[in-house]
CSV table of C-alpha atoms in Angstrom, one decimal:
chain,number,residue,atom,x,y,z
A,86,MET,CA,94.9,117.3,-109.9
A,87,ALA,CA,94.7,116.0,-106.3
A,88,VAL,CA,97.3,117.8,-104.2
A,89,SER,CA,98.7,114.9,-102.1
A,90,GLN,CA,101.8,116.6,-100.7
A,91,PRO,CA,102.5,120.1,-99.3
A,92,ILE,CA,103.7,122.7,-101.8
A,93,ASN,CA,105.5,125.3,-99.8
A,94,SER,CA,108.0,126.5,-102.3
A,95,ARG,CA,108.9,126.7,-106.0
A,96,ARG,CA,111.2,123.8,-105.5
A,97,ASP,CA,108.3,121.7,-104.2
A,98,MET,CA,106.3,122.5,-107.3
A,99,LEU,CA,109.1,121.7,-109.7
A,100,SER,CA,109.8,118.5,-107.9
A,101,ILE,CA,106.2,117.3,-108.6
A,102,PHE,CA,106.5,118.4,-112.2
A,103,ASP,CA,109.8,116.7,-112.6
A,104,ALA,CA,108.3,113.4,-111.3
A,105,ARG,CA,105.4,113.7,-113.7
A,106,LEU,CA,107.7,114.5,-116.6
A,107,GLN,CA,109.7,111.3,-116.0
A,108,ASN,CA,106.6,109.2,-115.3
A,109,THR,CA,105.0,110.4,-118.5
A,110,GLN,CA,108.1,109.3,-120.5
A,111,SER,CA,107.9,105.9,-118.8
A,112,ASP,CA,104.2,105.5,-119.4
A,113,LEU,CA,104.5,106.4,-123.1
A,114,LEU,CA,107.4,104.0,-123.6
A,115,GLU,CA,105.7,101.1,-122.0
A,116,ASP,CA,102.1,101.5,-123.2
A,117,THR,CA,102.2,104.3,-125.8
A,118,ARG,CA,99.5,105.9,-123.7
A,119,LEU,CA,99.1,107.5,-120.3
A,120,GLU,CA,97.6,105.8,-117.3
A,121,PHE,CA,94.2,107.2,-116.4
A,122,GLY,CA,94.6,110.2,-114.1
A,123,ARG,CA,98.3,110.8,-114.8
A,124,ASN,CA,98.1,113.9,-117.0
A,125,MET,CA,101.0,115.5,-118.8
A,126,LEU,CA,102.3,118.8,-117.6
A,127,LYS,CA,100.7,121.7,-119.4
A,128,THR,CA,102.0,125.3,-119.5
A,129,ALA,CA,100.5,128.5,-121.0
A,130,ILE,CA,102.4,131.7,-121.4
A,131,ILE,CA,100.0,134.7,-121.0
A,132,GLU,CA,100.7,138.4,-121.7
A,133,SER,CA,99.7,140.7,-118.9
A,134,ASN,CA,99.1,144.4,-118.5
A,135,ILE,CA,97.6,144.1,-114.9
A,136,SER,CA,98.9,143.1,-111.5
A,137,PRO,CA,98.8,139.5,-110.2
A,138,ASN,CA,96.3,140.5,-107.5
A,139,GLN,CA,93.9,141.7,-110.2
A,140,ALA,CA,94.2,138.5,-112.1
A,141,LEU,CA,93.6,136.5,-108.9
A,142,GLN,CA,90.2,138.2,-108.5
A,143,SER,CA,88.8,136.2,-111.5
A,144,GLU,CA,85.4,134.7,-110.9
A,145,ILE,CA,86.7,131.2,-111.9
A,146,ILE,CA,89.2,131.2,-109.0
A,147,ASP,CA,87.8,129.6,-105.8
A,148,GLU,CA,90.9,129.3,-103.7
A,149,VAL,CA,94.3,131.1,-103.7
A,150,HIS,CA,97.4,129.8,-101.8
A,151,GLU,CA,100.5,131.9,-102.0
A,152,VAL,CA,103.5,129.6,-102.4
A,153,GLU,CA,106.1,132.2,-102.4
A,154,GLU,CA,106.7,135.6,-103.9
A,155,ASP,CA,105.4,135.8,-107.5
A,156,LEU,CA,104.0,132.2,-107.3
A,157,TRP,CA,100.4,131.2,-106.4
A,158,MET,CA,98.5,127.9,-106.4
A,159,THR,CA,94.9,128.4,-107.4
A,160,LYS,CA,91.8,126.2,-107.5
A,161,THR,CA,89.6,127.0,-110.5
A,162,GLU,CA,86.1,125.9,-111.4
A,163,THR,CA,84.8,126.1,-115.0
A,164,THR,CA,82.1,124.3,-116.9
A,165,GLU,CA,84.6,121.5,-117.6
A,166,GLY,CA,85.2,120.9,-113.9
A,167,GLU,CA,87.7,121.8,-111.1
A,168,GLY,CA,91.4,122.0,-111.4
A,169,TRP,CA,94.6,123.5,-109.9
A,170,LEU,CA,96.7,126.0,-111.6
A,171,PHE,CA,100.0,127.5,-110.6
A,172,LEU,CA,100.4,131.1,-111.6
A,173,ASP,CA,104.0,132.2,-111.9
A,174,CYS,CA,104.4,135.9,-112.3
A,175,TYR,CA,108.2,136.1,-111.9
A,176,HIS,CA,108.4,137.7,-115.4
A,177,GLU,CA,106.4,140.9,-115.0
A,178,ARG,CA,104.9,141.0,-118.5
A,179,LEU,CA,104.9,137.3,-119.6
A,180,TRP,CA,103.4,135.0,-116.9
A,181,SER,CA,103.5,131.2,-116.8
A,182,VAL,CA,100.5,129.1,-115.9
A,183,TYR,CA,101.3,125.4,-115.1
A,184,SER,CA,98.9,122.6,-114.4
A,185,LEU,CA,98.6,118.8,-114.2
A,186,ALA,CA,94.8,119.0,-114.7
A,187,GLU,CA,93.1,117.3,-117.6
A,188,SER,CA,93.5,119.2,-120.9
A,189,THR,CA,89.8,120.2,-121.1
A,190,ILE,CA,89.8,121.7,-117.7
A,191,PHE,CA,93.1,123.5,-118.2
A,192,ASN,CA,92.1,124.9,-121.6
A,193,SER,CA,88.7,126.0,-120.2
A,194,ALA,CA,90.4,127.7,-117.3
A,195,ILE,CA,92.8,129.6,-119.5
A,196,ASP,CA,90.0,130.7,-121.9
A,197,SER,CA,88.0,132.0,-118.9
A,198,LEU,CA,90.9,133.9,-117.5
A,199,LEU,CA,91.5,135.7,-120.8
A,200,LYS,CA,88.0,136.3,-122.1
A,201,SER,CA,87.1,139.3,-120.0
A,202,GLU,CA,86.8,142.5,-122.1
A,203,GLY,CA,89.4,145.0,-120.9
A,204,GLY,CA,90.7,142.4,-118.5
A,205,GLY,CA,94.4,143.0,-119.4
A,206,LEU,CA,95.3,139.4,-120.1
A,207,ASP,CA,96.0,137.9,-123.5
A,208,ARG,CA,97.5,134.9,-125.2
A,209,LEU,CA,100.8,134.9,-127.1
A,210,TRP,CA,100.3,135.2,-130.8
A,211,LEU,CA,103.2,133.7,-132.7
A,212,PRO,CA,103.3,134.2,-136.4
A,213,THR,CA,104.3,131.2,-138.6
A,214,ASN,CA,108.0,132.3,-139.0
A,215,GLU,CA,108.3,132.6,-135.2
A,216,VAL,CA,106.9,129.1,-134.7
A,217,GLU,CA,109.5,127.9,-137.3
A,218,GLN,CA,112.2,129.4,-135.1
A,219,ILE,CA,111.1,127.3,-132.2
A,220,GLY,CA,112.0,124.3,-134.3
A,221,ASP,CA,115.6,125.4,-134.3
A,222,MET,CA,115.7,124.8,-130.5
A,223,GLY,CA,115.7,121.0,-131.0
A,224,ASP,CA,114.8,118.2,-133.3
A,225,PHE,CA,111.5,118.2,-135.1
A,226,GLU,CA,109.1,115.5,-133.9
A,227,GLY,CA,105.9,116.9,-135.5
A,228,ILE,CA,104.0,119.8,-137.0
A,229,LYS,CA,100.4,120.9,-137.3
A,230,ILE,CA,99.2,123.1,-140.1
A,231,GLY,CA,95.9,124.8,-139.6
A,232,PHE,CA,94.1,127.2,-142.1
A,233,ALA,CA,90.5,127.7,-141.1
A,234,ALA,CA,88.9,130.5,-143.0
A,235,ASP,CA,85.4,129.1,-142.5
A,236,GLU,CA,85.7,129.5,-138.7
A,237,VAL,CA,85.7,133.3,-139.0
A,238,PHE,CA,84.2,134.2,-142.4
A,239,PRO,CA,80.7,133.2,-143.7
A,240,GLN,CA,80.4,130.4,-146.3
A,241,THR,CA,79.5,132.7,-149.2
A,242,PHE,CA,82.6,134.9,-148.5
A,243,VAL,CA,84.8,131.8,-148.2
A,244,GLU,CA,83.5,130.2,-151.4
A,245,GLU,CA,84.0,133.4,-153.4
A,246,ASN,CA,87.5,134.2,-152.1
A,247,PHE,CA,89.4,130.9,-151.2
A,248,GLU,CA,90.6,127.8,-152.9
A,249,PHE,CA,90.4,126.0,-149.6
A,250,THR,CA,87.7,126.5,-146.9
A,251,ASP,CA,90.2,124.8,-144.5
A,252,LEU,CA,93.5,123.0,-144.6
A,253,SER,CA,94.6,120.8,-141.7
A,254,ILE,CA,97.7,118.6,-141.8
A,255,ASP,CA,99.0,116.9,-138.7
A,256,GLY,CA,102.4,115.1,-139.1
A,257,SER,CA,104.5,113.3,-136.6
A,258,GLY,CA,107.9,111.7,-136.5
A,259,PRO,CA,111.5,112.6,-137.5
A,260,ASN,CA,110.5,113.3,-141.1
A,261,SER,CA,107.9,115.9,-140.3
A,262,ASN,CA,110.3,118.7,-141.0
A,263,HIS,CA,111.0,117.3,-144.4
A,264,LEU,CA,107.2,117.1,-145.0
A,265,TYR,CA,106.9,120.7,-144.0
A,266,LYS,CA,109.5,121.8,-146.5
A,267,ILE,CA,107.8,119.8,-149.2
A,268,LEU,CA,104.5,121.5,-148.5
A,269,LYS,CA,106.1,125.0,-148.4
A,270,SER,CA,107.6,124.4,-151.8
A,271,THR,CA,104.4,123.1,-153.5
A,272,ASP,CA,102.9,125.9,-155.6
A,273,GLU,CA,99.3,124.9,-155.2
A,274,ILE,CA,99.3,125.1,-151.4
A,275,GLN,CA,102.4,127.1,-150.3
A,276,ASP,CA,100.3,130.2,-149.7
A,277,PHE,CA,97.9,128.3,-147.4
A,278,ILE,CA,100.6,127.0,-144.9
A,279,SER,CA,99.9,128.4,-141.5
A,280,LEU,CA,101.9,126.7,-138.8
A,281,SER,CA,99.7,126.3,-135.6
A,282,SER,CA,101.9,124.0,-133.5
A,283,ILE,CA,105.2,122.1,-133.5
A,284,LYS,CA,106.7,119.2,-131.6
A,285,ILE,CA,110.4,119.2,-130.7
A,286,ARG,CA,112.9,117.2,-128.7
A,287,ARG,CA,115.5,119.3,-126.9
A,288,GLU,CA,118.7,117.7,-125.6
A,289,GLU,CA,121.5,119.1,-123.3
A,290,GLU,CA,124.3,116.8,-122.3
A,291,ASP,CA,122.5,113.6,-121.2
A,292,GLU,CA,119.1,115.2,-120.5
A,293,PHE,CA,116.2,115.8,-122.8
A,294,VAL,CA,112.6,117.1,-122.9
A,295,ARG,CA,109.8,116.6,-125.5
A,296,GLU,CA,107.4,119.5,-126.1
A,297,ARG,CA,104.4,120.3,-128.2
A,298,ILE,CA,104.2,124.1,-128.5
A,299,THR,CA,101.3,126.0,-130.2
A,300,ASN,CA,101.3,129.4,-131.8
A,301,GLU,CA,99.3,130.7,-128.8
A,302,GLY,CA,102.2,129.9,-126.4
A,303,ALA,CA,100.7,126.7,-124.9
A,304,PHE,CA,102.9,123.7,-124.1
A,305,THR,CA,102.2,120.1,-123.5
A,306,THR,CA,105.3,118.4,-122.1
A,307,ARG,CA,105.4,114.9,-123.5
A,308,GLY,CA,108.1,113.5,-121.4
A,309,GLY,CA,111.8,114.0,-120.5
A,310,THR,CA,114.4,113.7,-117.8
A,311,ASP,CA,114.8,117.2,-116.3
A,312,ILE,CA,112.2,119.8,-115.7
A,313,ARG,CA,114.8,122.5,-116.0
A,314,LEU,CA,114.9,121.9,-119.8
A,315,HIS,CA,111.2,122.6,-120.0
A,316,LEU,CA,111.7,125.9,-118.0
A,317,SER,CA,114.5,126.7,-120.4
A,318,THR,CA,112.3,126.2,-123.4
A,319,VAL,CA,109.6,128.4,-121.8
A,320,GLY,CA,112.2,131.1,-121.0
A,321,ARG,CA,113.6,131.2,-124.5
A,322,ILE,CA,110.2,131.6,-126.1
A,323,LYS,CA,109.4,134.4,-123.6
A,324,ASP,CA,112.6,136.1,-124.7
A,325,GLN,CA,111.7,135.6,-128.4
A,326,TYR,CA,108.2,137.1,-127.8
A,327,GLU,CA,109.5,140.0,-125.7
A,328,ARG,CA,111.7,141.1,-128.6
A,329,LEU,CA,108.7,141.1,-130.9
A,330,LEU,CA,106.6,143.1,-128.4
A,331,GLY,CA,109.5,145.5,-127.9
A,332,ALA,CA,109.9,146.1,-131.6
A,333,VAL,CA,106.2,147.0,-131.9
A,334,GLU,CA,106.1,149.2,-128.7
A,335,GLN,CA,109.4,151.0,-129.2
A,336,ASN,CA,108.8,151.9,-132.9
A,337,HIS,CA,105.1,151.8,-133.6
A,338,LEU,CA,103.2,153.6,-130.9
A,339,ILE,CA,101.9,156.9,-132.2
A,340,GLY,CA,102.5,159.9,-130.0
A,341,ALA,CA,104.7,163.0,-129.5
A,342,ASP,CA,107.8,163.7,-127.6
A,343,ASP,CA,108.2,167.1,-125.8
A,344,GLN,CA,111.1,169.2,-127.0
A,345,GLU,CA,112.4,172.6,-126.1
A,346,ASN,CA,110.5,174.4,-128.9
A,347,GLY,CA,107.4,172.3,-129.0
A,348,GLY,CA,106.9,168.6,-129.7
A,349,ARG,CA,108.0,166.0,-132.2
A,350,ALA,CA,105.9,163.2,-133.6
A,351,ARG,CA,107.0,159.7,-133.1
A,352,GLY,CA,106.0,156.2,-134.2
A,353,SER,CA,104.6,154.8,-137.4
A,354,PRO,CA,101.8,152.3,-138.1
A,355,VAL,CA,102.3,148.6,-138.2
A,356,VAL,CA,101.8,147.4,-141.8
A,357,ILE,CA,100.4,144.1,-143.0
A,358,ARG,CA,100.9,143.3,-146.7
A,359,PHE,CA,98.5,140.9,-148.3
A,360,SER,CA,99.8,138.3,-150.7
A,361,LYS,CA,96.8,138.9,-152.9
A,362,PRO,CA,94.4,141.9,-153.1
A,363,VAL,CA,91.5,141.8,-150.8
A,364,PRO,CA,88.4,141.9,-153.1
A,365,ASP,CA,85.8,143.2,-150.6
A,366,ILE,CA,87.4,145.3,-147.9
A,367,GLU,CA,84.2,146.3,-146.2
A,368,GLU,CA,83.0,142.8,-145.7
A,369,PHE,CA,86.5,141.7,-144.6
A,370,LEU,CA,86.6,144.3,-142.0
A,371,SER,CA,83.1,143.6,-140.8
A,372,HIS,CA,84.4,140.2,-139.6
A,373,VAL,CA,87.6,141.5,-138.1
A,374,VAL,CA,86.3,144.5,-136.0
A,375,ASN,CA,83.2,142.9,-134.7
A,376,ALA,CA,84.4,142.6,-131.1
A,377,GLN,CA,84.5,138.8,-131.3
A,378,ASP,CA,87.2,136.2,-131.0
A,379,PRO,CA,89.8,135.7,-132.3
A,380,PHE,CA,90.5,139.3,-133.3
A,381,ARG,CA,88.8,141.0,-130.3
A,382,LEU,CA,88.7,144.4,-132.1
A,383,TRP,CA,85.7,146.7,-132.3
A,384,GLY,CA,85.2,149.8,-134.4
A,385,HIS,CA,83.3,151.9,-136.9
A,386,VAL,CA,84.1,151.2,-140.6
A,387,ARG,CA,83.9,154.0,-143.1
A,388,GLN,CA,85.0,154.4,-146.7
A,389,THR,CA,87.5,157.1,-147.4
A,390,SER,CA,88.2,156.7,-151.1
A,391,GLU,CA,87.3,154.4,-154.0
A,392,GLU,CA,89.5,151.6,-152.6
A,393,GLY,CA,90.3,152.9,-149.1
A,394,TYR,CA,88.6,152.3,-145.8
A,395,LYS,CA,89.3,153.4,-142.2
A,396,VAL,CA,88.3,152.0,-138.8
A,397,ASP,CA,88.2,154.0,-135.6
A,398,GLY,CA,88.0,151.5,-132.8
A,399,VAL,CA,89.3,149.9,-129.6
A,400,ASP,CA,91.0,146.7,-128.6
A,401,ALA,CA,88.9,144.6,-126.2
A,402,HIS,CA,92.1,143.3,-124.6
A,403,ASN,CA,92.8,146.6,-122.8
A,404,GLY,CA,90.3,149.1,-124.1
A,405,ASP,CA,93.2,150.8,-126.0
A,406,LYS,CA,92.3,153.2,-128.8
A,407,ILE,CA,93.3,151.9,-132.3
A,408,ALA,CA,92.8,152.9,-135.9
A,409,ILE,CA,93.0,150.9,-139.1
A,410,GLU,CA,93.5,152.1,-142.7
A,411,MET,CA,93.1,149.5,-145.4
A,412,SER,CA,93.5,149.1,-149.2
A,413,PRO,CA,93.2,145.9,-151.2
A,414,GLU,CA,97.0,145.4,-150.9
A,415,TRP,CA,97.8,146.4,-147.3
A,416,LEU,CA,96.5,147.2,-143.8
A,417,ARG,CA,97.9,149.8,-141.5
A,418,LEU,CA,97.3,149.5,-137.8
A,419,TYR,CA,97.7,152.6,-135.6
A,420,LEU,CA,98.4,152.1,-131.9
A,421,TYR,CA,98.3,155.2,-129.7
A,422,GLY,CA,100.0,156.3,-126.5
A,423,ASP,CA,100.7,153.3,-124.2
A,424,ALA,CA,98.8,150.8,-126.2
A,425,CYS,CA,99.7,147.1,-126.0
A,426,GLY,CA,101.9,145.7,-128.9
A,427,ASN,CA,100.0,142.4,-128.5
A,428,THR,CA,97.2,143.9,-130.5
A,429,ALA,CA,99.3,144.0,-133.6
A,430,LEU,CA,100.6,140.4,-133.1
A,431,ARG,CA,97.0,139.1,-132.5
A,432,LEU,CA,95.7,140.8,-135.6
A,433,PHE,CA,98.5,139.5,-137.9
A,434,THR,CA,98.7,136.0,-136.5
A,435,ASN,CA,94.9,135.5,-136.9
A,436,ILE,CA,95.0,137.0,-140.5
A,437,GLN,CA,97.6,134.3,-141.2
A,438,HIS,CA,95.5,131.6,-139.7
A,439,TYR,CA,92.1,132.6,-141.0
A,440,TYR,CA,92.6,134.6,-144.2
A,441,ASP,CA,96.1,134.9,-145.7
A,442,PRO,CA,98.9,132.7,-144.4
A,443,ALA,CA,101.3,134.3,-146.9
A,444,ALA,CA,100.7,137.8,-145.5
A,445,GLU,CA,103.7,139.8,-144.4
A,446,LEU,CA,104.1,141.8,-141.2
A,447,VAL,CA,106.3,144.9,-141.5
A,448,ILE,CA,107.7,146.2,-138.2
A,449,ASP,CA,111.0,147.9,-137.5
A,450,ASP,CA,114.0,146.3,-135.8
A,451,VAL,CA,113.0,142.7,-135.5
């Protein structure tokens, strides 16, 4: 993105985004494609456990310009090239990163910001039912279903345990919601439906916005008439995700509360129930707690009973201590002290996407 006019306030930034939003709609209507160099607005919501100043020290950031309180314009350099990002930290926990850079540059910059071990930044991890709820915000315009076991598990494991090595369906148009319902009701594939992105059109009065939203909290704004509708969509998904995080962190952090005559234990593990028994728990865990993407967990696996295993480990996101107990039918995740609830959502969402789309997450008060 070439900055061709001063950006001295949030209003200036939004004015540029609003013009791009409306021009995108015009370009797509006239030519069904974008003019070269006129990129769609892209947004990523990222979950943070650090201060903005710490994030701005990232090695990929070459320049930092403070626009106003809680808003910075940064020039980033990655292997894909240079680009400008706007880091909006108005929400203390869930930040917004905006850009008009090319998709490859934007995605590379976001990946680089989040990859540092113990760096305190993470993606959103929206389970399939949460992505479905986004569809209720507007009219369906498209869906993408992605099940990709072979990206995480080795070929022999996949061949022995899955009917599909991968399942990818990308549907567009007003009938995409009907297609999704048909697929979910089809016995042969309903247990392999993992919703990875959705396209919606939101309208309020005479204004509209068209969005593509992924299960990692990334947006591509595909046209519209008012940037405020995009900001409203982002805000609603932040509220939705904050409720999920709150449910985990208020009810499932293991610890103790001081009382007059001692202490009282609090918290319970997050439970994931598998739709079918896991045949080889030890091998399954070896690909989940190996410190690699997408799970980003590391630990020591040991057998505790004929069918039971335990992991004592850490989350590479924050370095938080975790423990896992697992049987063929369920997995229990223990988060201790002030651990981050994003760990549970990352684990479950990636189990859905790479192993068992029909798995169930059991957390209190959702």
